[in-house]
PDB file of C-alpha atoms and ligand atoms in Angstrom:
ATOM      1  CA  MET A   1     195.925 124.962 342.015  1.00 97.00           C
ATOM      2  CA  LEU A   2     198.745 122.242 342.310  1.00 98.00           C
ATOM      3  CA  ILE A   3     202.044 123.316 344.389  1.00 98.00           C
ATOM      4  CA  ALA A   4     203.801 120.331 344.240  1.00 98.00           C
ATOM      5  CA  GLY A   5     207.865 120.223 345.208  1.00 98.00           C
ATOM      6  CA  ASN A   6     209.979 117.261 343.662  1.00 98.00           C
ATOM      7  CA  TRP A   7     213.106 117.652 346.503  1.00 98.00           C
ATOM      8  CA  LYS A   8     215.145 114.824 343.683  1.00 98.00           C
ATOM      9  CA  MET A   9     218.605 113.121 345.569  1.00 98.00           C
ATOM     10  CA  ASN A  10     218.629 116.988 347.878  1.00 98.00           C
ATOM     11  CA  MET A  11     218.927 116.165 352.109  1.00 98.00           C
ATOM     12  CA  ASP A  12     219.310 114.202 355.151  1.00 98.00           C
ATOM     13  CA  VAL A  13     216.358 112.540 356.500  1.00 98.00           C
ATOM     14  CA  PRO A  14     216.078 115.217 359.711  1.00 98.00           C
ATOM     15  CA  GLU A  15     217.076 117.990 357.484  1.00 98.00           C
ATOM     16  CA  GLY A  16     213.795 117.103 355.265  1.00 98.00           C
ATOM     17  CA  ARG A  17     211.755 116.188 358.256  1.00 98.00           C
ATOM     18  CA  ALA A  18     212.372 120.151 359.677  1.00 98.00           C
ATOM     19  CA  LEU A  19     211.656 121.152 355.956  1.00 98.00           C
ATOM     20  CA  ALA A  20     208.276 119.140 355.885  1.00 98.00           C
ATOM     21  CA  GLN A  21     207.649 120.551 359.509  1.00 97.00           C
ATOM     22  CA  VAL A  22     208.320 124.102 358.914  1.00 96.00           C
ATOM     23  CA  ILE A  23     205.590 124.148 355.798  1.00 96.00           C
ATOM     24  CA  ALA A  24     203.085 122.305 358.176  1.00 96.00           C
ATOM     25  CA  ASP A  25     203.446 124.795 361.315  1.00 94.00           C
ATOM     26  CA  ARG A  26     203.166 128.217 358.628  1.00 94.00           C
ATOM     27  CA  LEU A  27     200.145 125.973 357.174  1.00 93.00           C
ATOM     28  CA  SER A  28     198.235 125.702 360.000  1.00 92.00           C
ATOM     29  CA  THR A  29     199.296 128.875 361.276  1.00 88.00           C
ATOM     30  CA  HIS A  30     199.866 130.771 358.260  1.00 69.00           C
ATOM     31  CA  SER A  31     198.061 134.569 357.756  1.00 67.00           C
ATOM     32  CA  HIS A  32     196.900 132.622 353.735  1.00 70.00           C
ATOM     33  CA  SER A  33     193.803 130.051 353.734  1.00 80.00           C
ATOM     34  CA  PHE A  34     195.568 129.610 350.916  1.00 91.00           C
ATOM     35  CA  ASP A  35     192.347 128.405 349.115  1.00 90.00           C
ATOM     36  CA  GLY A  36     191.897 126.859 346.431  1.00 94.00           C
ATOM     37  CA  VAL A  37     195.577 125.950 346.377  1.00 96.00           C
ATOM     38  CA  ASP A  38     196.928 121.666 346.702  1.00 97.00           C
ATOM     39  CA  PHE A  39     200.016 120.650 347.827  1.00 98.00           C
ATOM     40  CA  ALA A  40     202.960 118.146 347.533  1.00 98.00           C
ATOM     41  CA  ILE A  41     205.794 117.049 348.267  1.00 98.00           C
ATOM     42  CA  CYS A  42     208.311 114.514 347.178  1.00 98.00           C
ATOM     43  CA  PRO A  43     210.995 113.651 348.829  1.00 98.00           C
ATOM     44  CA  PRO A  44     213.329 110.703 348.367  1.00 98.00           C
ATOM     45  CA  PHE A  45     211.634 107.304 349.053  1.00 98.00           C
ATOM     46  CA  VAL A  46     213.473 107.730 352.585  1.00 98.00           C
ATOM     47  CA  HIS A  47     212.421 110.438 353.378  1.00 98.00           C
ATOM     48  CA  LEU A  48     208.619 109.380 352.761  1.00 98.00           C
ATOM     49  CA  GLN A  49     208.092 108.200 356.363  1.00 98.00           C
ATOM     50  CA  SER A  50     208.691 111.407 358.069  1.00 98.00           C
ATOM     51  CA  VAL A  51     207.053 114.082 355.608  1.00 98.00           C
ATOM     52  CA  ILE A  52     204.110 111.775 355.782  1.00 98.00           C
ATOM     53  CA  ASP A  53     204.279 112.100 359.590  1.00 98.00           C
ATOM     54  CA  ALA A  54     205.269 115.442 359.660  1.00 98.00           C
ATOM     55  CA  VAL A  55     202.838 116.888 357.349  1.00 97.00           C
ATOM     56  CA  ASP A  56     200.049 114.192 358.931  1.00 95.00           C
ATOM     57  CA  SER A  57     197.356 117.500 360.388  1.00 93.00           C
ATOM     58  CA  VAL A  58     197.527 119.881 357.674  1.00 95.00           C
ATOM     59  CA  PRO A  59     196.323 119.375 353.810  1.00 94.00           C
ATOM     60  CA  VAL A  60     199.572 118.169 352.295  1.00 97.00           C
ATOM     61  CA  ALA A  61     199.826 115.036 349.648  1.00 98.00           C
ATOM     62  CA  VAL A  62     203.129 113.422 349.627  1.00 98.00           C
ATOM     63  CA  GLY A  63     204.523 111.511 346.515  1.00 98.00           C
ATOM     64  CA  ALA A  64     207.818 109.654 345.465  1.00 98.00           C
ATOM     65  CA  GLN A  65     209.458 111.355 342.344  1.00 98.00           C
ATOM     66  CA  ASP A  66     209.697 107.035 340.770  1.00 98.00           C
ATOM     67  CA  MET A  67     208.804 103.388 340.990  1.00 98.00           C
ATOM     68  CA  HIS A  68     209.132  99.887 339.536  1.00 98.00           C
ATOM     69  CA  ALA A  69     206.644  99.177 336.918  1.00 98.00           C
ATOM     70  CA  GLU A  70     206.096  95.366 339.120  1.00 98.00           C
ATOM     71  CA  ASP A  71     204.416  94.750 342.477  1.00 98.00           C
ATOM     72  CA  GLU A  72     207.831  92.334 343.783  1.00 98.00           C
ATOM     73  CA  GLY A  73     209.858  90.668 342.493  1.00 98.00           C
ATOM     74  CA  ALA A  74     214.352  90.600 342.076  1.00 98.00           C
ATOM     75  CA  TYR A  75     215.133  94.122 341.049  1.00 98.00           C
ATOM     76  CA  THR A  76     217.534  95.444 343.544  1.00 98.00           C
ATOM     77  CA  GLY A  77     217.179  99.023 344.607  1.00 97.00           C
ATOM     78  CA  ASP A  78     213.888  99.896 343.416  1.00 98.00           C
ATOM     79  CA  VAL A  79     210.889 100.522 344.942  1.00 98.00           C
ATOM     80  CA  SER A  80     207.171  99.059 343.662  1.00 98.00           C
ATOM     81  CA  ALA A  81     204.062 100.917 343.665  1.00 98.00           C
ATOM     82  CA  PRO A  82     202.152  98.300 346.780  1.00 98.00           C
ATOM     83  CA  MET A  83     205.296 100.040 349.105  1.00 98.00           C
ATOM     84  CA  LEU A  84     204.405 103.602 347.912  1.00 98.00           C
ATOM     85  CA  THR A  85     200.401 103.204 349.078  1.00 98.00           C
ATOM     86  CA  SER A  86     201.863 101.309 352.029  1.00 98.00           C
ATOM     87  CA  VAL A  87     203.207 104.863 353.503  1.00 98.00           C
ATOM     88  CA  GLY A  88     200.409 107.053 352.392  1.00 98.00           C
ATOM     89  CA  CYS A  89     202.129 108.191 349.338  1.00 98.00           C
ATOM     90  CA  HIS A  90     199.158 109.341 346.872  1.00 98.00           C
ATOM     91  CA  TYR A  91     201.184 110.903 344.074  1.00 98.00           C
ATOM     92  CA  VAL A  92     204.325 109.729 341.990  1.00 98.00           C
ATOM     93  CA  ILE A  93     206.418 111.122 339.976  1.00 98.00           C
ATOM     94  CA  LEU A  94     206.981 109.548 336.632  1.00 98.00           C
ATOM     95  CA  GLY A  95     209.222 110.023 333.952  1.00 98.00           C
ATOM     96  CA  HIS A  96     211.194 112.964 335.297  1.00 98.00           C
ATOM     97  CA  SER A  97     213.282 114.309 332.081  1.00 98.00           C
ATOM     98  CA  GLU A  98     216.736 113.269 334.845  1.00 98.00           C
ATOM     99  CA  ARG A  99     215.687 109.756 334.973  1.00 98.00           C
ATOM    100  CA  ARG A 100     215.116 109.933 330.936  1.00 98.00           C
ATOM    101  CA  GLU A 101     218.447 111.592 331.062  1.00 97.00           C
ATOM    102  CA  TYR A 102     220.352 108.584 333.010  1.00 98.00           C
ATOM    103  CA  TYR A 103     218.807 106.132 333.533  1.00 97.00           C
ATOM    104  CA  ASP A 104     217.121 105.672 329.637  1.00 97.00           C
ATOM    105  CA  GLU A 105     213.824 105.629 330.529  1.00 98.00           C
ATOM    106  CA  THR A 106     211.550 105.811 326.929  1.00 98.00           C
ATOM    107  CA  ASP A 107     207.787 106.311 326.774  1.00 98.00           C
ATOM    108  CA  ALA A 108     206.882 102.402 326.907  1.00 98.00           C
ATOM    109  CA  ASP A 109     208.928 102.804 330.232  1.00 98.00           C
ATOM    110  CA  VAL A 110     207.082 105.346 331.473  1.00 98.00           C
ATOM    111  CA  ASN A 111     203.756 103.683 330.043  1.00 98.00           C
ATOM    112  CA  ARG A 112     204.341 101.057 332.124  1.00 98.00           C
ATOM    113  CA  LYS A 113     204.667 102.826 335.243  1.00 98.00           C
ATOM    114  CA  VAL A 114     201.200 104.987 334.603  1.00 98.00           C
ATOM    115  CA  LYS A 115     199.769 101.553 334.243  1.00 98.00           C
ATOM    116  CA  GLN A 116     201.150 100.142 336.787  1.00 98.00           C
ATOM    117  CA  ALA A 117     200.143 103.298 338.958  1.00 98.00           C
ATOM    118  CA  GLN A 118     196.684 102.820 338.206  1.00 97.00           C
ATOM    119  CA  VAL A 119     196.301  99.385 339.384  1.00 97.00           C
ATOM    120  CA  HIS A 120     197.223 100.548 343.285  1.00 98.00           C
ATOM    121  CA  ASP A 121     195.689 104.261 343.252  1.00 97.00           C
ATOM    122  CA  LEU A 122     198.332 106.765 342.770  1.00 98.00           C
ATOM    123  CA  VAL A 123     198.248 109.288 340.799  1.00 98.00           C
ATOM    124  CA  PRO A 124     200.803 109.967 338.113  1.00 98.00           C
ATOM    125  CA  ILE A 125     202.847 113.679 337.730  1.00 98.00           C
ATOM    126  CA  VAL A 126     203.991 112.624 334.213  1.00 98.00           C
ATOM    127  CA  CYS A 127     206.578 114.751 332.952  1.00 98.00           C
ATOM    128  CA  VAL A 128     207.034 115.245 329.232  1.00 98.00           C
ATOM    129  CA  GLY A 129     209.630 118.330 328.018  1.00 98.00           C
ATOM    130  CA  GLU A 130     211.841 119.457 325.301  1.00 98.00           C
ATOM    131  CA  THR A 131     215.405 119.669 324.823  1.00 97.00           C
ATOM    132  CA  LEU A 132     216.532 123.085 323.749  1.00 97.00           C
ATOM    133  CA  GLU A 133     218.152 122.103 320.420  1.00 97.00           C
ATOM    134  CA  GLN A 134     214.550 120.579 319.940  1.00 98.00           C
ATOM    135  CA  ARG A 135     213.335 123.837 320.288  1.00 97.00           C
ATOM    136  CA  GLU A 136     215.830 125.442 318.662  1.00 97.00           C
ATOM    137  CA  SER A 137     214.841 123.342 315.294  1.00 98.00           C
ATOM    138  CA  GLY A 138     210.690 123.570 315.916  1.00 97.00           C
ATOM    139  CA  GLU A 139     210.310 119.978 317.105  1.00 98.00           C
ATOM    140  CA  ALA A 140     209.059 121.311 321.100  1.00 98.00           C
ATOM    141  CA  ALA A 141     206.028 120.412 320.319  1.00 98.00           C
ATOM    142  CA  SER A 142     205.274 116.984 318.773  1.00 98.00           C
ATOM    143  CA  VAL A 143     208.244 116.160 320.936  1.00 98.00           C
ATOM    144  CA  VAL A 144     206.172 116.687 323.873  1.00 98.00           C
ATOM    145  CA  ARG A 145     203.001 114.849 322.373  1.00 98.00           C
ATOM    146  CA  ALA A 146     204.753 112.072 321.696  1.00 98.00           C
ATOM    147  CA  GLN A 147     206.086 111.689 325.102  1.00 98.00           C
ATOM    148  CA  VAL A 148     202.362 112.235 326.249  1.00 98.00           C
ATOM    149  CA  ASP A 149     201.087 109.562 323.274  1.00 98.00           C
ATOM    150  CA  GLY A 150     204.143 107.359 324.770  1.00 98.00           C
ATOM    151  CA  ALA A 151     203.256 107.637 328.682  1.00 98.00           C
ATOM    152  CA  LEU A 152     199.530 107.336 328.023  1.00 98.00           C
ATOM    153  CA  ALA A 153     198.528 104.706 325.272  1.00 98.00           C
ATOM    154  CA  ASP A 154     196.105 102.457 326.374  1.00 97.00           C
ATOM    155  CA  VAL A 155     195.209 104.138 329.502  1.00 97.00           C
ATOM    156  CA  SER A 156     192.310 105.592 330.057  1.00 95.00           C
ATOM    157  CA  ILE A 157     190.783 108.258 332.277  1.00 94.00           C
ATOM    158  CA  GLU A 158     187.184 108.524 333.458  1.00 89.00           C
ATOM    159  CA  ASP A 159     188.409 110.999 336.562  1.00 93.00           C
ATOM    160  CA  PRO A 160     190.904 113.497 335.746  1.00 93.00           C
ATOM    161  CA  GLY A 161     191.465 113.274 339.571  1.00 94.00           C
ATOM    162  CA  GLY A 162     193.493 110.182 338.150  1.00 96.00           C
ATOM    163  CA  LEU A 163     196.231 112.017 336.199  1.00 98.00           C
ATOM    164  CA  VAL A 164     198.698 115.393 336.372  1.00 98.00           C
ATOM    165  CA  VAL A 165     200.523 116.707 333.623  1.00 98.00           C
ATOM    166  CA  ALA A 166     203.629 118.318 334.139  1.00 98.00           C
ATOM    167  CA  TYR A 167     205.670 120.603 330.754  1.00 98.00           C
ATOM    168  CA  GLU A 168     209.185 120.067 332.066  1.00 98.00           C
ATOM    169  CA  PRO A 169     211.183 121.886 329.238  1.00 98.00           C
ATOM    170  CA  VAL A 170     214.444 120.740 329.662  1.00 98.00           C
ATOM    171  CA  TRP A 171     216.431 124.100 328.954  1.00 97.00           C
ATOM    172  CA  ALA A 172     214.507 125.596 331.750  1.00 97.00           C
ATOM    173  CA  ILE A 173     214.875 122.958 334.512  1.00 97.00           C
ATOM    174  CA  GLY A 174     217.418 123.564 337.140  1.00 93.00           C
ATOM    175  CA  THR A 175     219.169 126.911 334.998  1.00 95.00           C
ATOM    176  CA  GLY A 176     217.394 129.433 336.549  1.00 93.00           C
ATOM    177  CA  GLU A 177     215.804 130.585 333.125  1.00 93.00           C
ATOM    178  CA  SER A 178     211.742 129.367 333.326  1.00 96.00           C
ATOM    179  CA  ALA A 179     209.854 129.312 329.895  1.00 96.00           C
ATOM    180  CA  ALA A 180     208.381 132.564 329.404  1.00 98.00           C
ATOM    181  CA  PRO A 181     204.607 132.044 330.443  1.00 98.00           C
ATOM    182  CA  GLU A 182     203.861 132.726 326.655  1.00 98.00           C
ATOM    183  CA  GLN A 183     205.874 129.654 326.218  1.00 97.00           C
ATOM    184  CA  ALA A 184     204.674 128.009 328.664  1.00 98.00           C
ATOM    185  CA  GLN A 185     201.108 128.473 327.445  1.00 98.00           C
ATOM    186  CA  GLU A 186     201.996 127.331 324.721  1.00 98.00           C
ATOM    187  CA  MET A 187     202.845 124.223 325.436  1.00 98.00           C
ATOM    188  CA  HIS A 188     199.994 123.286 327.337  1.00 98.00           C
ATOM    189  CA  ALA A 189     197.492 124.011 325.099  1.00 98.00           C
ATOM    190  CA  VAL A 190     199.453 121.206 322.841  1.00 98.00           C
ATOM    191  CA  ILE A 191     198.978 118.850 326.158  1.00 98.00           C
ATOM    192  CA  ARG A 192     195.517 119.842 326.682  1.00 98.00           C
ATOM    193  CA  GLY A 193     194.632 119.510 322.875  1.00 98.00           C
ATOM    194  CA  ASP A 194     195.794 116.089 322.656  1.00 98.00           C
ATOM    195  CA  LEU A 195     194.124 114.953 326.171  1.00 98.00           C
ATOM    196  CA  THR A 196     191.415 116.277 324.760  1.00 98.00           C
ATOM    197  CA  GLU A 197     191.258 114.099 321.813  1.00 97.00           C
ATOM    198  CA  ARG A 198     192.287 111.287 324.122  1.00 96.00           C
ATOM    199  CA  TYR A 199     189.585 111.761 326.691  1.00 97.00           C
ATOM    200  CA  GLY A 200     186.817 114.398 325.414  1.00 96.00           C
ATOM    201  CA  ALA A 201     187.139 117.788 326.349  1.00 97.00           C
ATOM    202  CA  ALA A 202     185.654 117.546 329.939  1.00 96.00           C
ATOM    203  CA  VAL A 203     188.000 114.992 331.153  1.00 97.00           C
ATOM    204  CA  ALA A 204     190.751 117.168 329.301  1.00 97.00           C
ATOM    205  CA  ALA A 205     189.837 120.376 330.648  1.00 97.00           C
ATOM    206  CA  ASN A 206     189.763 119.037 334.518  1.00 97.00           C
ATOM    207  CA  VAL A 207     193.448 117.097 334.182  1.00 98.00           C
ATOM    208  CA  PRO A 208     195.810 119.738 336.124  1.00 98.00           C
ATOM    209  CA  LEU A 209     198.593 120.125 334.164  1.00 98.00           C
ATOM    210  CA  LEU A 210     201.352 121.389 336.076  1.00 98.00           C
ATOM    211  CA  TYR A 211     204.549 123.968 335.153  1.00 98.00           C
ATOM    212  CA  GLY A 212     207.923 123.340 335.961  1.00 98.00           C
ATOM    213  CA  GLY A 213     211.312 124.363 334.692  1.00 98.00           C
ATOM    214  CA  SER A 214     212.902 127.443 337.465  1.00 97.00           C
ATOM    215  CA  MET A 215     209.412 128.746 338.965  1.00 98.00           C
ATOM    216  CA  LYS A 216     209.997 130.789 341.584  1.00 98.00           C
ATOM    217  CA  PRO A 217     208.580 133.101 343.934  1.00 98.00           C
ATOM    218  CA  HIS A 218     208.907 136.315 341.023  1.00 97.00           C
ATOM    219  CA  ASN A 219     208.431 134.868 338.162  1.00 98.00           C
ATOM    220  CA  ALA A 220     205.114 131.829 339.561  1.00 98.00           C
ATOM    221  CA  TYR A 221     202.400 134.918 339.476  1.00 98.00           C
ATOM    222  CA  GLY A 222     202.655 135.134 335.178  1.00 98.00           C
ATOM    223  CA  LEU A 223     202.924 131.527 334.699  1.00 98.00           C
ATOM    224  CA  LEU A 224     200.033 130.590 336.724  1.00 98.00           C
ATOM    225  CA  SER A 225     198.091 132.636 335.387  1.00 98.00           C
ATOM    226  CA  GLN A 226     197.566 131.545 332.042  1.00 98.00           C
ATOM    227  CA  PRO A 227     194.746 130.025 331.065  1.00 98.00           C
ATOM    228  CA  ASP A 228     195.677 126.774 330.847  1.00 98.00           C
ATOM    229  CA  ILE A 229     198.392 126.137 334.100  1.00 98.00           C
ATOM    230  CA  ASP A 230     196.289 124.289 337.104  1.00 98.00           C
ATOM    231  CA  GLY A 231     199.819 124.516 338.504  1.00 98.00           C
ATOM    232  CA  GLY A 232     204.108 123.933 339.123  1.00 98.00           C
ATOM    233  CA  LEU A 233     206.429 121.330 340.229  1.00 98.00           C
ATOM    234  CA  ILE A 234     208.861 122.906 341.525  1.00 98.00           C
ATOM    235  CA  GLY A 235     212.140 121.926 341.936  1.00 98.00           C
ATOM    236  CA  SER A 236     215.433 124.028 344.237  1.00 98.00           C
ATOM    237  CA  ALA A 237     212.468 126.599 345.208  1.00 98.00           C
ATOM    238  CA  SER A 238     210.834 123.652 346.807  1.00 98.00           C
ATOM    239  CA  LEU A 239     213.740 123.080 349.278  1.00 98.00           C
ATOM    240  CA  GLN A 240     213.256 126.141 351.406  1.00 98.00           C
ATOM    241  CA  ALA A 241     209.660 126.217 352.927  1.00 98.00           C
ATOM    242  CA  ASP A 242     209.838 130.395 352.223  1.00 97.00           C
ATOM    243  CA  ARG A 243     209.914 130.014 348.813  1.00 98.00           C
ATOM    244  CA  PHE A 244     207.703 127.056 348.230  1.00 98.00           C
ATOM    245  CA  LEU A 245     204.995 128.613 349.865  1.00 97.00           C
ATOM    246  CA  GLY A 246     205.648 132.046 348.553  1.00 97.00           C
ATOM    247  CA  ILE A 247     204.781 130.507 345.180  1.00 98.00           C
ATOM    248  CA  ALA A 248     202.293 129.015 347.091  1.00 97.00           C
ATOM    249  CA  GLU A 249     201.045 132.531 347.695  1.00 96.00           C
ATOM    250  CA  GLU A 250     200.998 133.766 344.102  1.00 97.00           C
ATOM    251  CA  ALA A 251     199.123 131.158 343.510  1.00 97.00           C
ATOM    252  CA  GLU A 252     196.261 131.813 346.041  1.00 96.00           C
ATOM    253  CA  SER A 253     196.845 135.732 343.809  1.00 96.00           C
ATOM    254  CA  VAL A 254     196.239 134.349 340.328  1.00 97.00           C
ATOM    255  CA  LEU A 255     193.506 132.203 342.136  1.00 96.00           C
ATOM    256  CA  LYS A 256     191.488 134.817 343.606  1.00 93.00           C
ATOM    257  CA  GLU A 257     191.644 137.091 340.941  1.00 92.00           C
ATOM    258  CA  THR A 258     190.528 134.749 338.640  1.00 87.00           C
ATOM    259  CA  THR A 259     187.618 134.463 340.485  1.00 81.00           C
ATOM    260  CA  SER A 260     187.181 138.099 341.406  1.00 75.00           C
TER     261      SER A 260
HETATM  262  C1  LIG B 301     211.749 119.640 338.505  1.00 77.79           C
HETATM  263  O1  LIG B 301     213.356 119.348 337.432  1.00 77.79           O
HETATM  264  O2  LIG B 301     210.691 119.298 338.144  1.00 77.79           O
HETATM  265  C2  LIG B 301     212.128 121.233 338.703  1.00 77.79           C
HETATM  266  C3  LIG B 301     211.072 122.238 337.666  1.00 77.79           C
HETATM  267  O3  LIG B 301     213.725 121.700 339.108  1.00 77.79           O
HETATM  268  P1  LIG B 301     214.269 123.158 338.971  1.00 77.79           P
HETATM  269  O4  LIG B 301     212.672 123.482 339.742  1.00 77.79           O
HETATM  270  O5  LIG B 301     215.280 123.281 339.467  1.00 77.79           O
HETATM  271  O6  LIG B 301     213.598 123.465 337.694  1.00 77.79           O
END
């Protein structure tokens, strides 16, 4: 179960370092073992080094929220995959709906970045999800399938650990209104089916599929207990250690329940 925080454009560097330090301290002293729970934090670029330093002694991976598809060059304001790996990033979020909406990122852009991430051994967290309008017109599954197909065109995956897909319905992001567990499961099953056609059942079954969109401690259990939901991509609740770790506690409870 992967519990990943997307800090978006929040906090200054000292505040981010302090939050990462609290998370690290709680993980090293916590009464919960968080067995089977993997953690990731995806802060803004300028926080990466201090967050990586803060979580150095605990099993928390760090990721970026985007990157350029080229190694280097005249791309003012951008950050490349080699830069991310040079500071110790493991993950990179790609195709978040905010980037699709505000920066007109297309599936083809996401696809180029996925390929670039693979070249540099970064694990892409590919975000897909429909708008409310698309859901209401019955297109949710076809939109999400098209996004998965677009992002993964000509991408081969042999190691399921080399890819994460996050289903993030746009209408649930930052709204406080998460998808119902059954709604989320239905879409995760669509994504799992697509990955199965693409990479075969053995790989597809082990690609982590995260749910994102107003996941909080109070709704995490219902979402995380669905068979095709393997974790969460968490926005606003990842900005407070109590809420972020509260979701991880729910993940731990789900895991205990399924193994007992
Ligand atoms: C996100 O943007 O990735 C997200 C899941 O945000 P929130 O949890 O705030 O809805």
